[in-house]
């Protein structure tokens, strides 16, 4: 067995670890936008675009973190990050390093990957599937 074969056996578990880490990082954005913690962002007025973005970040992260309804939540969060990039970052310039949109792009594609690949074996989605 070659190294690649051994490493690929762990890929589903690494996907679960990545999902948890990304959800925790994204949760900070939702908490900051909605509750002003851990970073004090201005509270957006209810039912505005920024309020909906914060709610998607907060609720989506809380779903993706334990791996519950991961595909659906990740798909919505991927779309939110694509919208955030084109609404907030792209108008500031072409290069993501200059328009500070590289985080939005990374989150967008990680969530898109999770929408298609699923949550991994360490998730409520996997636990639910085993009982069904």
Tab-separated table of N, CA, C and O in Angstrom:
chain	number	residue	atom	x	y	z
A	1	UNK	N	0.849	-1.174	0.000
A	1	UNK	CA	0.000	0.000	0.000
A	1	UNK	C	0.897	1.241	0.000
A	1	UNK	O	1.777	1.379	0.824
A	2	UNK	N	0.629	2.135	-0.909
A	2	UNK	CA	1.427	3.350	-1.028
A	2	UNK	C	0.920	4.417	-0.064
A	2	UNK	O	-0.180	4.319	0.464
A	3	UNK	N	1.730	5.452	0.141
A	3	UNK	CA	1.374	6.533	1.056
A	3	UNK	C	0.050	7.186	0.665
A	3	UNK	O	-0.781	7.481	1.519
A	4	UNK	N	-0.175	7.384	-0.624
A	4	UNK	CA	-1.426	7.984	-1.095
A	4	UNK	C	-2.639	7.157	-0.711
A	4	UNK	O	-3.683	7.693	-0.364
A	5	UNK	N	-2.498	5.834	-0.765
A	5	UNK	CA	-3.599	4.957	-0.390
A	5	UNK	C	-3.901	5.072	1.099
A	5	UNK	O	-5.061	5.094	1.509
A	6	UNK	N	-2.857	5.142	1.915
A	6	UNK	CA	-3.058	5.279	3.361
A	6	UNK	C	-3.691	6.622	3.694
A	6	UNK	O	-4.588	6.692	4.523
A	7	UNK	N	-3.199	7.668	3.052
A	7	UNK	CA	-3.729	9.003	3.314
A	7	UNK	C	-5.190	9.116	2.881
A	7	UNK	O	-5.999	9.735	3.577
A	8	UNK	N	-5.547	8.521	1.757
A	8	UNK	CA	-6.923	8.632	1.277
A	8	UNK	C	-7.908	7.918	2.199
A	8	UNK	O	-9.081	8.280	2.235
A	9	UNK	N	-7.436	6.950	2.964
A	9	UNK	CA	-8.317	6.271	3.915
A	9	UNK	C	-8.761	7.224	5.025
A	9	UNK	O	-9.823	7.053	5.616
A	10	UNK	N	-7.939	8.231	5.300
A	10	UNK	CA	-8.255	9.207	6.351
A	10	UNK	C	-9.011	10.421	5.823
A	10	UNK	O	-9.441	11.265	6.608
A	11	UNK	N	-9.175	10.537	4.537
A	11	UNK	CA	-9.794	11.722	3.932
A	11	UNK	C	-11.175	12.044	4.507
A	11	UNK	O	-11.450	13.216	4.798
A	12	UNK	N	-12.065	11.091	4.700
A	12	UNK	CA	-13.377	11.446	5.256
A	12	UNK	C	-13.287	12.036	6.664
A	12	UNK	O	-14.055	12.940	7.014
A	13	UNK	N	-12.332	11.550	7.457
A	13	UNK	CA	-12.180	12.064	8.821
A	13	UNK	C	-11.576	13.465	8.818
A	13	UNK	O	-11.978	14.321	9.607
A	14	UNK	N	-10.649	13.698	7.911
A	14	UNK	CA	-10.071	15.034	7.768
A	14	UNK	C	-11.143	16.003	7.274
A	14	UNK	O	-11.178	17.167	7.683
A	15	UNK	N	-12.061	15.536	6.440
A	15	UNK	CA	-13.179	16.389	5.989
A	15	UNK	C	-14.030	16.802	7.190
A	15	UNK	O	-14.439	17.964	7.299
A	16	UNK	N	-14.275	15.886	8.106
A	16	UNK	CA	-15.033	16.225	9.318
A	16	UNK	C	-14.297	17.261	10.154
A	16	UNK	O	-14.905	18.213	10.664
A	17	UNK	N	-12.989	17.092	10.307
A	17	UNK	CA	-12.188	18.054	11.079
A	17	UNK	C	-12.200	19.418	10.406
A	17	UNK	O	-12.364	20.453	11.068
A	18	UNK	N	-12.049	19.441	9.083
A	18	UNK	CA	-12.086	20.705	8.339
A	18	UNK	C	-13.444	21.378	8.506
A	18	UNK	O	-13.528	22.590	8.722
A	19	UNK	N	-14.523	20.608	8.434
A	19	UNK	CA	-15.877	21.153	8.579
A	19	UNK	C	-16.032	21.837	9.939
A	19	UNK	O	-16.543	22.955	10.027
A	20	UNK	N	-15.547	21.208	10.990
A	20	UNK	CA	-15.659	21.770	12.332
A	20	UNK	C	-14.839	23.053	12.444
A	20	UNK	O	-15.325	24.067	12.963
A	21	UNK	N	-13.610	23.035	11.950
A	21	UNK	CA	-12.746	24.218	12.030
A	21	UNK	C	-13.336	25.390	11.247
A	21	UNK	O	-13.370	26.521	11.744
A	22	UNK	N	-13.824	25.128	10.043
A	22	UNK	CA	-14.390	26.191	9.210
A	22	UNK	C	-15.674	26.729	9.837
A	22	UNK	O	-15.906	27.939	9.847
A	23	UNK	N	-16.488	25.855	10.399
A	23	UNK	CA	-17.726	26.313	11.043
A	23	UNK	C	-17.420	27.206	12.245
A	23	UNK	O	-18.087	28.219	12.456
A	24	UNK	N	-16.400	26.851	13.025
A	24	UNK	CA	-16.026	27.689	14.165
A	24	UNK	C	-15.521	29.051	13.714
A	24	UNK	O	-15.854	30.079	14.320
A	25	UNK	N	-14.721	29.081	12.658
A	25	UNK	CA	-14.233	30.359	12.129
A	25	UNK	C	-15.384	31.207	11.600
A	25	UNK	O	-15.421	32.419	11.808
A	26	UNK	N	-16.311	30.576	10.911
A	26	UNK	CA	-17.438	31.311	10.322
A	26	UNK	C	-18.413	31.773	11.407
A	26	UNK	O	-19.050	32.823	11.271
A	27	UNK	N	-18.520	30.995	12.482
A	27	UNK	CA	-19.409	31.351	13.590
A	27	UNK	C	-19.019	32.695	14.185
A	27	UNK	O	-19.890	33.471	14.593
A	28	UNK	N	-17.718	32.985	14.213
A	28	UNK	CA	-17.267	34.284	14.717
A	28	UNK	C	-17.889	35.445	13.943
A	28	UNK	O	-18.224	36.477	14.529
A	29	UNK	N	-18.054	35.268	12.654
A	29	UNK	CA	-18.644	36.325	11.826
A	29	UNK	C	-20.110	36.558	12.199
A	29	UNK	O	-20.550	37.700	12.334
A	30	UNK	N	-20.856	35.485	12.345
A	30	UNK	CA	-22.263	35.616	12.723
A	30	UNK	C	-22.439	36.181	14.119
A	30	UNK	O	-23.295	37.045	14.350
A	31	UNK	N	-21.634	35.702	15.069
A	31	UNK	CA	-21.718	36.210	16.439
A	31	UNK	C	-21.361	37.695	16.492
A	31	UNK	O	-22.013	38.472	17.194
A	32	UNK	N	-20.335	38.077	15.756
A	32	UNK	CA	-19.912	39.483	15.751
A	32	UNK	C	-20.976	40.385	15.141
A	32	UNK	O	-21.252	41.477	15.649
A	33	UNK	N	-21.587	39.911	14.060
A	33	UNK	CA	-22.572	40.739	13.361
A	33	UNK	C	-23.878	40.845	14.153
A	33	UNK	O	-24.459	41.917	14.264
A	34	UNK	N	-24.327	39.756	14.738
A	34	UNK	CA	-25.624	39.754	15.419
A	34	UNK	C	-25.518	40.177	16.887
A	34	UNK	O	-26.354	40.914	17.390
A	35	UNK	N	-24.458	39.703	17.592
A	35	UNK	CA	-24.347	39.965	19.031
A	35	UNK	C	-23.206	40.904	19.412
A	35	UNK	O	-23.042	41.229	20.588
A	36	UNK	N	-22.373	41.301	18.444
A	36	UNK	CA	-21.269	42.190	18.755
A	36	UNK	C	-20.156	41.541	19.554
A	36	UNK	O	-19.389	42.209	20.241
A	37	UNK	N	-20.042	40.213	19.472
A	37	UNK	CA	-19.009	39.475	20.193
A	37	UNK	C	-18.473	38.358	19.317
A	37	UNK	O	-19.260	37.716	18.642
A	38	UNK	N	-17.227	38.061	19.243
A	38	UNK	CA	-16.105	38.622	19.991
A	38	UNK	C	-15.575	39.937	19.420
A	38	UNK	O	-14.747	40.583	20.039
A	39	UNK	N	-16.015	40.333	18.271
A	39	UNK	CA	-15.612	41.614	17.679
A	39	UNK	C	-16.840	42.508	17.620
A	39	UNK	O	-17.901	42.080	17.163
A	40	UNK	N	-16.687	43.703	18.081
A	40	UNK	CA	-17.838	44.619	18.140
A	40	UNK	C	-18.124	45.235	16.779
A	40	UNK	O	-17.582	46.261	16.418
A	41	UNK	N	-18.952	44.547	16.001
A	41	UNK	CA	-19.418	45.116	14.734
A	41	UNK	C	-20.722	45.865	15.002
A	41	UNK	O	-21.463	45.515	15.927
A	42	UNK	N	-21.025	46.871	14.193
A	42	UNK	CA	-22.308	47.560	14.380
A	42	UNK	C	-23.473	46.589	14.144
A	42	UNK	O	-23.439	45.786	13.221
A	43	UNK	N	-24.469	46.665	15.017
A	43	UNK	CA	-25.643	45.795	14.860
A	43	UNK	C	-26.464	46.267	13.666
A	43	UNK	O	-26.898	47.414	13.631
A	44	UNK	N	-26.696	45.382	12.698
A	44	UNK	CA	-27.502	45.801	11.545
A	44	UNK	C	-28.982	45.865	11.910
A	44	UNK	O	-29.459	45.074	12.721
A	45	UNK	N	-29.701	46.805	11.343
A	45	UNK	CA	-31.152	46.839	11.574
A	45	UNK	C	-31.791	45.531	11.086
A	45	UNK	O	-31.352	44.930	10.106
A	46	UNK	N	-32.819	45.119	11.796
A	46	UNK	CA	-33.481	43.847	11.490
A	46	UNK	C	-34.038	43.859	10.062
A	46	UNK	O	-34.503	44.876	9.570
A	47	UNK	N	-33.954	42.720	9.419
A	47	UNK	CA	-34.450	42.468	8.066
A	47	UNK	C	-33.713	43.240	6.972
A	47	UNK	O	-34.237	43.403	5.876
A	48	UNK	N	-32.512	43.717	7.264
A	48	UNK	CA	-31.681	44.310	6.224
A	48	UNK	C	-30.777	43.226	5.645
A	48	UNK	O	-30.677	42.123	6.189
A	49	UNK	N	-30.097	43.545	4.568
A	49	UNK	CA	-29.203	42.573	3.939
A	49	UNK	C	-28.134	42.095	4.926
A	49	UNK	O	-27.834	40.902	5.001
A	50	UNK	N	-27.565	43.005	5.710
A	50	UNK	CA	-26.519	42.621	6.653
A	50	UNK	C	-27.066	41.800	7.810
A	50	UNK	O	-26.387	40.926	8.344
A	51	UNK	N	-28.301	42.042	8.201
A	51	UNK	CA	-28.933	41.225	9.233
A	51	UNK	C	-29.134	39.795	8.723
A	51	UNK	O	-28.817	38.835	9.425
A	52	UNK	N	-29.652	39.660	7.495
A	52	UNK	CA	-29.831	38.329	6.923
A	52	UNK	C	-28.487	37.619	6.771
A	52	UNK	O	-28.384	36.417	7.033
A	53	UNK	N	-27.449	38.355	6.362
A	53	UNK	CA	-26.115	37.760	6.243
A	53	UNK	C	-25.657	37.237	7.601
A	53	UNK	O	-25.149	36.111	7.704
A	54	UNK	N	-25.851	38.031	8.644
A	54	UNK	CA	-25.463	37.599	9.982
A	54	UNK	C	-26.241	36.376	10.447
A	54	UNK	O	-25.677	35.478	11.086
A	55	UNK	N	-27.517	36.336	10.133
A	55	UNK	CA	-28.327	35.177	10.521
A	55	UNK	C	-27.908	33.921	9.763
A	55	UNK	O	-27.869	32.824	10.333
A	56	UNK	N	-27.588	34.063	8.476
A	56	UNK	CA	-27.096	32.922	7.701
A	56	UNK	C	-25.781	32.440	8.296
A	56	UNK	O	-25.556	31.225	8.459
A	57	UNK	N	-24.895	33.377	8.640
A	57	UNK	CA	-23.607	33.010	9.222
A	57	UNK	C	-23.786	32.328	10.574
A	57	UNK	O	-23.139	31.310	10.862
A	58	UNK	N	-24.664	32.849	11.398
A	58	UNK	CA	-24.884	32.307	12.740
A	58	UNK	C	-25.574	30.941	12.693
A	58	UNK	O	-25.050	29.947	13.207
A	59	UNK	N	-26.725	30.886	12.064
A	59	UNK	CA	-27.504	29.637	12.029
A	59	UNK	C	-26.793	28.580	11.186
A	59	UNK	O	-26.727	27.412	11.574
A	60	UNK	N	-26.264	28.995	10.032
A	60	UNK	CA	-25.547	28.045	9.184
A	60	UNK	C	-24.360	27.425	9.890
A	60	UNK	O	-24.147	26.205	9.827
A	61	UNK	N	-23.596	28.240	10.601
A	61	UNK	CA	-22.440	27.711	11.339
A	61	UNK	C	-22.867	26.743	12.425
A	61	UNK	O	-22.214	25.718	12.640
A	62	UNK	N	-23.952	27.078	13.114
A	62	UNK	CA	-24.437	26.201	14.178
A	62	UNK	C	-24.976	24.875	13.628
A	62	UNK	O	-25.018	23.874	14.351
A	63	UNK	N	-25.386	24.858	12.378
A	63	UNK	CA	-25.803	23.606	11.736
A	63	UNK	C	-24.599	22.818	11.211
A	63	UNK	O	-24.519	21.605	11.385
A	64	UNK	N	-23.662	23.510	10.574
A	64	UNK	CA	-22.506	22.841	9.983
A	64	UNK	C	-21.556	22.319	11.061
A	64	UNK	O	-20.946	21.263	10.897
A	65	UNK	N	-21.444	23.017	12.170
A	65	UNK	CA	-20.529	22.617	13.239
A	65	UNK	C	-20.755	21.168	13.680
A	65	UNK	O	-19.814	20.369	13.650
A	66	UNK	N	-21.972	20.760	14.044
A	66	UNK	CA	-22.175	19.347	14.399
A	66	UNK	C	-22.471	18.469	13.176
A	66	UNK	O	-22.639	17.262	13.309
A	67	UNK	N	-22.556	19.080	12.013
A	67	UNK	CA	-22.829	18.315	10.800
A	67	UNK	C	-24.291	17.953	10.639
A	67	UNK	O	-24.623	16.826	10.295
A	68	UNK	N	-25.169	18.902	10.883
A	68	UNK	CA	-26.612	18.678	10.761
A	68	UNK	C	-27.147	19.459	9.563
A	68	UNK	O	-26.968	20.673	9.490
A	69	UNK	N	-27.785	18.774	8.631
A	69	UNK	CA	-28.271	19.378	7.386
A	69	UNK	C	-27.140	20.131	6.681
A	69	UNK	O	-27.327	21.226	6.150
A	70	UNK	N	-25.966	19.527	6.692
A	70	UNK	CA	-24.748	20.179	6.223
A	70	UNK	C	-24.823	20.585	4.768
A	70	UNK	O	-24.431	21.701	4.412
A	71	UNK	N	-25.292	19.706	3.907
A	71	UNK	CA	-25.306	20.019	2.477
A	71	UNK	C	-26.144	21.255	2.183
A	71	UNK	O	-25.726	22.148	1.458
A	72	UNK	N	-27.314	21.326	2.760
A	72	UNK	CA	-28.210	22.466	2.526
A	72	UNK	C	-27.634	23.744	3.132
A	72	UNK	O	-27.584	24.783	2.472
A	73	UNK	N	-27.205	23.672	4.384
A	73	UNK	CA	-26.658	24.853	5.055
A	73	UNK	C	-25.402	25.351	4.342
A	73	UNK	O	-25.236	26.560	4.134
A	74	UNK	N	-24.531	24.439	3.954
A	74	UNK	CA	-23.292	24.826	3.282
A	74	UNK	C	-23.581	25.451	1.919
A	74	UNK	O	-22.905	26.398	1.509
A	75	UNK	N	-24.585	24.950	1.224
A	75	UNK	CA	-24.941	25.519	-0.076
A	75	UNK	C	-25.413	26.970	0.076
A	75	UNK	O	-25.008	27.852	-0.680
A	76	UNK	N	-26.254	27.205	1.077
A	76	UNK	CA	-26.745	28.566	1.326
A	76	UNK	C	-25.584	29.478	1.724
A	76	UNK	O	-25.471	30.610	1.245
A	77	UNK	N	-24.694	28.984	2.590
A	77	UNK	CA	-23.559	29.803	3.035
A	77	UNK	C	-22.580	30.063	1.898
A	77	UNK	O	-21.986	31.145	1.827
A	78	UNK	N	-22.427	29.114	0.997
A	78	UNK	CA	-21.581	29.332	-0.173
A	78	UNK	C	-22.150	30.453	-1.035
A	78	UNK	O	-21.425	31.343	-1.489
A	79	UNK	N	-23.445	30.433	-1.237
A	79	UNK	CA	-24.102	31.492	-2.001
A	79	UNK	C	-23.987	32.838	-1.322
A	79	UNK	O	-23.779	33.870	-1.981
A	80	UNK	N	-24.103	32.847	0.013
A	80	UNK	CA	-23.951	34.108	0.743
A	80	UNK	C	-22.556	34.674	0.552
A	80	UNK	O	-22.376	35.874	0.341
A	81	UNK	N	-21.544	33.819	0.597
A	81	UNK	CA	-20.165	34.290	0.446
A	81	UNK	C	-19.884	34.746	-0.981
A	81	UNK	O	-19.151	35.712	-1.193
A	82	UNK	N	-20.471	34.089	-1.973
A	82	UNK	CA	-20.319	34.551	-3.352
A	82	UNK	C	-20.957	35.933	-3.504
A	82	UNK	O	-20.360	36.843	-4.098
A	83	UNK	N	-22.149	36.099	-2.933
A	83	UNK	CA	-22.816	37.405	-2.982
A	83	UNK	C	-22.001	38.462	-2.249
A	83	UNK	O	-21.851	39.587	-2.742
A	84	UNK	N	-21.481	38.113	-1.084
A	84	UNK	CA	-20.671	39.057	-0.308
A	84	UNK	C	-19.460	39.508	-1.114
A	84	UNK	O	-19.100	40.687	-1.102
A	85	UNK	N	-18.851	38.559	-1.816
A	85	UNK	CA	-17.677	38.930	-2.601
A	85	UNK	C	-18.048	39.937	-3.690
A	85	UNK	O	-17.406	40.975	-3.829
A	86	UNK	N	-19.082	39.621	-4.458
A	86	UNK	CA	-19.424	40.483	-5.587
A	86	UNK	C	-20.078	41.798	-5.171
A	86	UNK	O	-19.945	42.803	-5.859
A	87	UNK	N	-20.748	41.825	-4.008
A	87	UNK	CA	-21.378	43.055	-3.539
A	87	UNK	C	-20.386	43.947	-2.798
A	87	UNK	O	-20.344	45.160	-3.017
A	88	UNK	N	-19.578	43.348	-1.930
A	88	UNK	CA	-18.726	44.151	-1.044
A	88	UNK	C	-17.264	44.238	-1.454
A	88	UNK	O	-16.614	45.234	-1.159
A	89	UNK	N	-16.724	43.206	-2.075
A	89	UNK	CA	-15.288	43.177	-2.329
A	89	UNK	C	-14.917	43.502	-3.775
A	89	UNK	O	-14.033	44.339	-4.009
A	90	UNK	N	-15.545	42.857	-4.724
A	90	UNK	CA	-15.178	43.042	-6.135
A	90	UNK	C	-15.239	44.505	-6.592
A	90	UNK	O	-14.373	44.922	-7.362
A	91	UNK	N	-16.200	45.316	-6.128
A	91	UNK	CA	-16.203	46.721	-6.560
A	91	UNK	C	-14.960	47.508	-6.118
A	91	UNK	O	-14.659	48.552	-6.684
A	92	UNK	N	-14.225	46.998	-5.131
A	92	UNK	CA	-13.022	47.695	-4.640
A	92	UNK	C	-11.783	47.419	-5.480
A	92	UNK	O	-10.735	47.991	-5.231
A	93	UNK	N	-11.887	46.502	-6.415
A	93	UNK	CA	-10.742	46.190	-7.260
A	93	UNK	C	-10.778	44.742	-7.709
A	93	UNK	O	-11.522	43.927	-7.178
A	94	UNK	N	-9.936	44.426	-8.697
A	94	UNK	CA	-9.953	43.098	-9.308
A	94	UNK	C	-9.286	42.033	-8.439
A	94	UNK	O	-9.783	40.925	-8.321
A	95	UNK	N	-8.143	42.365	-7.832
A	95	UNK	CA	-7.360	41.354	-7.125
A	95	UNK	C	-7.869	41.153	-5.697
A	95	UNK	O	-7.945	42.107	-4.922
A	96	UNK	N	-8.185	39.906	-5.319
A	96	UNK	CA	-8.716	39.637	-3.982
A	96	UNK	C	-7.801	40.098	-2.845
A	96	UNK	O	-8.292	40.514	-1.802
A	97	UNK	N	-6.496	40.047	-3.032
A	97	UNK	CA	-5.608	40.494	-1.963
A	97	UNK	C	-5.728	42.000	-1.738
A	97	UNK	O	-5.521	42.496	-0.636
A	98	UNK	N	-6.101	42.730	-2.779
A	98	UNK	CA	-6.266	44.178	-2.661
A	98	UNK	C	-7.672	44.568	-2.208
A	98	UNK	O	-7.839	45.553	-1.492
A	99	UNK	N	-8.684	43.809	-2.630
A	99	UNK	CA	-10.054	44.155	-2.233
A	99	UNK	C	-10.491	43.439	-0.958
A	99	UNK	O	-11.626	43.551	-0.533
A	100	UNK	N	-9.558	42.687	-0.348
A	100	UNK	CA	-9.773	41.967	0.917
A	100	UNK	C	-10.894	40.932	0.828
A	100	UNK	O	-11.580	40.655	1.803
A	101	UNK	N	-11.047	40.339	-0.345
A	101	UNK	CA	-12.102	39.357	-0.553
A	101	UNK	C	-11.631	37.915	-0.534
A	101	UNK	O	-12.423	37.010	-0.774
A	102	UNK	N	-10.345	37.692	-0.222
A	102	UNK	CA	-9.848	36.319	-0.273
A	102	UNK	C	-10.537	35.414	0.749
A	102	UNK	O	-10.796	34.246	0.473
A	103	UNK	N	-10.895	35.939	1.917
A	103	UNK	CA	-11.624	35.133	2.902
A	103	UNK	C	-12.992	34.720	2.386
A	103	UNK	O	-13.404	33.568	2.546
A	104	UNK	N	-13.700	35.646	1.747
A	104	UNK	CA	-15.022	35.340	1.199
A	104	UNK	C	-14.922	34.267	0.123
A	104	UNK	O	-15.754	33.356	0.060
A	105	UNK	N	-13.885	34.363	-0.714
A	105	UNK	CA	-13.696	33.362	-1.769
A	105	UNK	C	-13.402	31.997	-1.160
A	105	UNK	O	-13.984	30.980	-1.570
A	106	UNK	N	-12.512	31.953	-0.180
A	106	UNK	CA	-12.178	30.669	0.455
A	106	UNK	C	-13.398	30.048	1.125
A	106	UNK	O	-13.675	28.858	0.944
A	107	UNK	N	-14.129	30.845	1.914
A	107	UNK	CA	-15.340	30.321	2.551
A	107	UNK	C	-16.325	29.826	1.492
A	107	UNK	O	-16.931	28.761	1.653
A	108	UNK	N	-16.498	30.574	0.419
A	108	UNK	CA	-17.421	30.202	-0.645
A	108	UNK	C	-17.101	28.808	-1.184
A	108	UNK	O	-17.976	27.950	-1.284
A	109	UNK	N	-15.836	28.573	-1.506
A	109	UNK	CA	-15.481	27.295	-2.121
A	109	UNK	C	-15.402	26.150	-1.118
A	109	UNK	O	-15.720	24.996	-1.459
A	110	UNK	N	-15.034	26.427	0.119
A	110	UNK	CA	-15.063	25.356	1.135
A	110	UNK	C	-16.502	24.923	1.379
A	110	UNK	O	-16.800	23.724	1.442
A	111	UNK	N	-17.411	25.889	1.494
A	111	UNK	CA	-18.822	25.533	1.699
A	111	UNK	C	-19.412	24.852	0.467
A	111	UNK	O	-20.229	23.932	0.603
A	112	UNK	N	-19.003	25.273	-0.715
A	112	UNK	CA	-19.470	24.594	-1.928
A	112	UNK	C	-19.000	23.141	-1.936
A	112	UNK	O	-19.758	22.233	-2.276
A	113	UNK	N	-17.744	22.918	-1.536
A	113	UNK	CA	-17.222	21.552	-1.436
A	113	UNK	C	-18.047	20.734	-0.448
A	113	UNK	O	-18.455	19.606	-0.747
A	114	UNK	N	-18.331	21.294	0.738
A	114	UNK	CA	-19.114	20.564	1.736
A	114	UNK	C	-20.537	20.298	1.249
A	114	UNK	O	-21.123	19.262	1.590
A	115	UNK	N	-21.089	21.206	0.456
A	115	UNK	CA	-22.437	21.002	-0.085
A	115	UNK	C	-22.488	19.764	-0.973
A	115	UNK	O	-23.502	19.066	-1.017
A	116	UNK	N	-21.393	19.479	-1.657
A	116	UNK	CA	-21.375	18.315	-2.544
A	116	UNK	C	-20.767	17.080	-1.888
A	116	UNK	O	-21.208	15.962	-2.148
A	117	UNK	N	-19.759	17.257	-1.026
A	117	UNK	CA	-19.067	16.120	-0.419
A	117	UNK	C	-19.750	15.623	0.847
A	117	UNK	O	-19.582	14.468	1.230
A	118	UNK	N	-20.503	16.475	1.501
A	118	UNK	CA	-21.160	16.085	2.744
A	118	UNK	C	-20.300	16.387	3.953
A	118	UNK	O	-19.174	16.869	3.845
A	119	UNK	N	-20.836	16.073	5.118
A	119	UNK	CA	-20.232	16.458	6.391
A	119	UNK	C	-19.092	15.563	6.831
A	119	UNK	O	-18.289	15.951	7.659
A	120	UNK	N	-19.029	14.354	6.338
A	120	UNK	CA	-18.011	13.418	6.793
A	120	UNK	C	-18.581	12.479	7.851
A	120	UNK	O	-19.715	12.633	8.300
A	121	UNK	N	-17.772	11.505	8.277
A	121	UNK	CA	-18.285	10.465	9.178
A	121	UNK	C	-18.542	10.948	10.611
A	121	UNK	O	-19.363	10.361	11.307
A	122	UNK	N	-17.848	11.973	11.067
A	122	UNK	CA	-18.066	12.494	12.411
A	122	UNK	C	-19.068	13.630	12.346
A	122	UNK	O	-18.736	14.804	12.454
A	123	UNK	N	-20.335	13.282	12.144
A	123	UNK	CA	-21.380	14.288	11.988
A	123	UNK	C	-22.734	13.709	12.376
A	123	UNK	O	-22.923	12.487	12.375
A	124	UNK	N	-23.652	14.597	12.687
A	124	UNK	CA	-25.022	14.153	12.962
A	124	UNK	C	-25.681	13.620	11.697
A	124	UNK	O	-26.509	12.706	11.774
A	125	UNK	N	-25.314	14.182	10.550
A	125	UNK	CA	-25.848	13.666	9.279
A	125	UNK	C	-25.482	12.177	9.112
A	125	UNK	O	-26.341	11.369	8.751
A	126	UNK	N	-24.227	11.816	9.386
A	126	UNK	CA	-23.784	10.422	9.249
A	126	UNK	C	-24.472	9.533	10.292
A	126	UNK	O	-24.877	8.409	9.985
A	127	UNK	N	-24.608	10.033	11.512
A	127	UNK	CA	-25.278	9.282	12.568
A	127	UNK	C	-26.735	9.034	12.197
A	127	UNK	O	-27.258	7.929	12.357
A	128	UNK	N	-27.392	10.046	11.667
A	128	UNK	CA	-28.791	9.959	11.249
A	128	UNK	C	-28.935	8.924	10.128
A	128	UNK	O	-29.862	8.127	10.120
A	129	UNK	N	-28.006	8.956	9.158
A	129	UNK	CA	-28.055	8.022	8.024
A	129	UNK	C	-27.913	6.582	8.492
A	129	UNK	O	-28.539	5.678	7.951
A	130	UNK	N	-27.082	6.332	9.485
A	130	UNK	CA	-26.877	4.967	9.984
A	130	UNK	C	-28.118	4.411	10.655
A	130	UNK	O	-28.389	3.238	10.578
A	131	UNK	N	-28.893	5.273	11.313
A	131	UNK	CA	-30.105	4.824	12.014
A	131	UNK	C	-31.281	4.649	11.060
A	131	UNK	O	-32.224	3.947	11.368
A	132	UNK	N	-31.234	5.304	9.912
A	132	UNK	CA	-32.365	5.249	8.972
A	132	UNK	C	-32.384	3.951	8.216
A	132	UNK	O	-31.505	3.202	8.113
